[in-house]
Amino acid sequence: MNLNNVIAARSTKTIYRDGDLVIKLFNEGYSAADVLNEAHNLVIVEEIGFRVPKLVNVEKYDGKWAIVTEFVEGKTLAQLIEEDEARIDYYFDRMIDIQLEMHRYTAEKLRRHTDKMDAKISVSGLDATTRYELHTRLASLPKHLKLCHGDFGPDNIVINDGGYCVLDWSHATQGNASADAARTFLLFRIAADNGRAEKYLDAFCKKSDTALQYVQKWIPIVAASQLVKGRPEEREFLLRWINVVEY
Ligand SMILES: Nc1ncnc2c1ncn2[C@@H]1O[C@H](COP(=O)(O)OP(=O)(O)OP(=O)(O)O)[C@@H](O)[C@H]1O
Ligand SMILES: [Mg+2]
């Protein structure tokens, strides 16, 4: 295992390139269950037939868990947008086409999105009344079996001559496409208040012929699930989106 070429460094893991391979090396103490779950999700999505990097190995290296996948040539949509912001509408169009293509697959072997959201709401630390409202809202929304990424954004999409490849399946579930879109909206909105979140959601709704209000119903739920990550800098912002539930 050659760990000289760092592609991305995060607080809990580092991603390396080693020739034709990518090694995602998790810090010591990182939950083995979470690592194996990510690898498990990846192979489920590979078997479904969607475009993901092929899993090569899951191993322990120097006391740390590693997920080894094939390296995918190309650039992430995040890189492409950064290089040529003037073409953002085109890149968003591309991103949404890929997201809608993903939602055409069903993913019965993945965890149910509603189960995941119910569990997150329960441990969100929100007061009982808000939790009740969120659980009730979640129960009232349609349950689907669609392949949902759960972290679908420009960083996780590689574009190349052959088309595209979607990375990073740790949050994948079977669920409702609009919930997945609400999550993408929130990711953009957490990253910056620069109009991209709104631009994305508007384009998603038009392309998928989905009512904006329908996606918006999911936003308090996905915001509550994000609260569980416990990032102090996001707390106030997320509470504002969760409290939309009151009307
Ligand atoms: N198989 C791959 N081929 C090419 N590049 C990759 C591959 N896997 C990861 N990368 C690069 O490394 C970056 C980070 O990888 P990845 O998205 O898997 O981790 P992450 O974003 O840290 O995960 P999480 O969102 O779960 O915290 C990607 O944005 C991409 O640039
Ligand atoms: Mg990523």
PDB file of N, CA and C and ligand atoms in Angstrom, residues 10 151 155-156 168, ligand 2:
ATOM      1  N   ARG A  10      -9.378  14.596   5.324  1.00  0.00           N
ATOM      2  CA  ARG A  10     -10.517  14.985   6.167  1.00  0.00           C
ATOM      3  C   ARG A  10     -10.100  14.776   7.621  1.00  0.00           C
ATOM      4  N   ASP A 151     -25.869  12.115  -0.045  1.00  0.00           N
ATOM      5  CA  ASP A 151     -24.815  13.144   0.043  1.00  0.00           C
ATOM      6  C   ASP A 151     -24.474  13.554  -1.397  1.00  0.00           C
ATOM      7  N   ASP A 155     -18.998  17.325  -5.322  1.00  0.00           N
ATOM      8  CA  ASP A 155     -17.759  16.671  -4.861  1.00  0.00           C
ATOM      9  C   ASP A 155     -17.754  15.173  -5.111  1.00  0.00           C
ATOM     10  N   ASN A 156     -18.943  14.607  -5.189  1.00  0.00           N
ATOM     11  CA  ASN A 156     -19.062  13.150  -5.238  1.00  0.00           C
ATOM     12  C   ASN A 156     -19.407  12.621  -6.626  1.00  0.00           C
ATOM     13  N   ASP A 168     -18.672   7.758  -2.913  1.00  0.00           N
ATOM     14  CA  ASP A 168     -18.999   8.111  -1.534  1.00  0.00           C
ATOM     15  C   ASP A 168     -20.411   7.672  -1.130  1.00  0.00           C
TER      16      ASP A 168
HETATM   17 MG    MG B   2     -17.226  12.968  -0.848  1.00  0.00          MG
END
